[in-house]
Amino acid sequence: MLRHLHQTASWCSAQVDGQGNPVLNLYGDPVYAEAQTIRCRRERVLKDVLTSTGAIVRSTTRYFIDSSVTVKLGDLLDGAQVLDFADYIDRRGVCQGYEVLT
C-alpha cells in the first residue's frame, strides 16, 4: 500500500482536552492544529456512513494514508471532516495505514 501514496492532502488534527472532549472556540466550532501536508492516495467514492449520533451521512472521498499519521474522528482532510476510518492490515497482521472516509 505504501508504494501507492503518490498524492498529498492537508491534514488538521482536532484539538481535545485532557478528558478527550473537543476544544471549542467562542462560536462553538472545533479548534484545529496547524495544517500539515501528508502523503496519501485519494479516491472518489460514494458511501453512506452511520455516525455515532445515528445519522446517516454520505461520504464522497476515501483516503489511504500510512500509519505515521494518527487520524481520529473529527479531524480535517482537505477541509472535510473525517467521518470514519479503518485500519489497513497487511497479511502478516501489521497495521500499514488507514482507510479514511470524509
CSV table of C-alpha atoms in Angstrom, one decimal:
chain,number,residue,atom,x,y,z
A,1,MET,CA,0.0,0.0,0.0
A,2,LEU,CA,2.7,2.5,0.9
A,3,ARG,CA,4.2,2.5,-2.6
A,4,HIS,CA,0.9,3.8,-4.0
A,5,LEU,CA,0.8,7.0,-1.9
A,6,HIS,CA,1.7,9.4,-4.7
A,7,GLN,CA,-0.8,12.2,-3.7
A,8,THR,CA,-0.8,14.7,-0.8
A,9,ALA,CA,-3.6,16.0,1.4
A,10,SER,CA,-3.8,18.8,4.0
A,11,TRP,CA,-4.5,17.3,7.5
A,12,CYS,CA,-5.6,19.3,10.5
A,13,SER,CA,-5.9,17.4,13.9
A,14,ALA,CA,-8.9,18.4,16.1
A,15,GLN,CA,-7.7,19.5,19.5
A,16,VAL,CA,-9.0,17.7,22.6
A,17,ASP,CA,-8.8,18.5,26.3
A,18,GLY,CA,-7.5,16.1,28.9
A,19,GLN,CA,-10.7,14.2,29.1
A,20,GLY,CA,-11.0,13.6,25.4
A,21,ASN,CA,-13.6,16.3,24.7
A,22,PRO,CA,-13.1,18.6,21.7
A,23,VAL,CA,-11.9,22.1,22.3
A,24,LEU,CA,-14.4,24.7,21.0
A,25,ASN,CA,-13.9,28.3,20.2
A,26,LEU,CA,-16.2,31.2,21.2
A,27,TYR,CA,-18.6,30.3,18.4
A,28,GLY,CA,-18.9,26.6,19.4
A,29,ASP,CA,-16.7,25.4,16.5
A,30,PRO,CA,-13.9,22.9,17.0
A,31,VAL,CA,-10.4,24.2,17.2
A,32,TYR,CA,-7.8,22.5,14.9
A,33,ALA,CA,-4.0,22.4,15.0
A,34,GLU,CA,-1.9,23.8,12.2
A,35,ALA,CA,-2.3,22.1,8.8
A,36,GLN,CA,0.2,19.5,7.8
A,37,THR,CA,0.8,18.0,4.3
A,38,ILE,CA,0.7,14.2,4.4
A,39,ARG,CA,1.2,11.5,1.7
A,40,CYS,CA,-2.0,9.7,0.7
A,41,ARG,CA,-3.9,8.0,-2.1
A,42,ARG,CA,-7.3,9.7,-2.8
A,43,GLU,CA,-10.3,8.1,-4.5
A,44,ARG,CA,-13.7,9.5,-5.2
A,45,VAL,CA,-16.4,7.1,-3.8
A,46,LEU,CA,-19.9,7.5,-2.6
A,47,LYS,CA,-20.6,5.6,0.6
A,48,ASP,CA,-23.2,6.1,3.4
A,49,VAL,CA,-21.7,6.2,6.9
A,50,LEU,CA,-23.6,5.7,10.1
A,51,THR,CA,-22.4,8.3,12.7
A,52,SER,CA,-22.3,7.9,16.5
A,53,THR,CA,-25.5,10.0,16.7
A,54,GLY,CA,-27.4,7.6,14.5
A,55,ALA,CA,-27.5,9.9,11.4
A,56,ILE,CA,-26.6,8.6,8.0
A,57,VAL,CA,-24.1,10.8,6.2
A,58,ARG,CA,-22.8,10.4,2.7
A,59,SER,CA,-19.0,10.2,2.2
A,60,THR,CA,-17.6,11.3,-1.1
A,61,THR,CA,-13.9,10.7,-0.7
A,62,ARG,CA,-11.7,7.8,0.5
A,63,TYR,CA,-8.1,8.4,1.6
A,64,PHE,CA,-5.4,5.8,2.2
A,65,ILE,CA,-2.7,7.1,4.5
A,66,ASP,CA,0.3,5.4,6.2
A,67,SER,CA,0.5,4.6,9.9
A,68,SER,CA,2.8,7.6,10.7
A,69,VAL,CA,-0.3,9.8,11.0
A,70,THR,CA,-2.8,9.1,13.7
A,71,VAL,CA,-6.2,10.1,12.3
A,72,LYS,CA,-9.2,10.4,14.6
A,73,LEU,CA,-12.9,11.2,14.0
A,74,GLY,CA,-13.4,15.0,13.7
A,75,ASP,CA,-10.0,15.7,12.1
A,76,LEU,CA,-10.0,17.5,8.7
A,77,LEU,CA,-8.6,16.1,5.5
A,78,ASP,CA,-8.5,18.7,2.7
A,79,GLY,CA,-11.1,20.7,4.6
A,80,ALA,CA,-13.6,17.9,5.0
A,81,GLN,CA,-14.3,16.3,8.4
A,82,VAL,CA,-13.3,12.6,9.0
A,83,LEU,CA,-16.5,10.6,9.2
A,84,ASP,CA,-15.0,7.1,9.6
A,85,PHE,CA,-11.7,5.2,9.4
A,86,ALA,CA,-10.5,1.6,9.4
A,87,ASP,CA,-7.1,0.0,9.9
A,88,TYR,CA,-5.3,-1.2,6.8
A,89,ILE,CA,-3.8,-4.6,7.9
A,90,ASP,CA,-1.3,-6.5,5.7
A,91,ARG,CA,-1.2,-10.3,5.5
A,92,ARG,CA,1.2,-10.5,8.5
A,93,GLY,CA,-1.3,-8.7,10.7
A,94,VAL,CA,0.7,-5.5,10.9
A,95,CYS,CA,-1.1,-2.1,10.6
A,96,GLN,CA,0.3,-0.5,7.5
A,97,GLY,CA,-2.1,2.5,7.4
A,98,TYR,CA,-5.6,3.7,7.5
A,99,GLU,CA,-8.6,3.9,5.1
A,100,VAL,CA,-10.3,7.2,5.9
A,101,LEU,CA,-13.7,8.4,4.7
A,102,THR,CA,-14.6,12.1,4.5
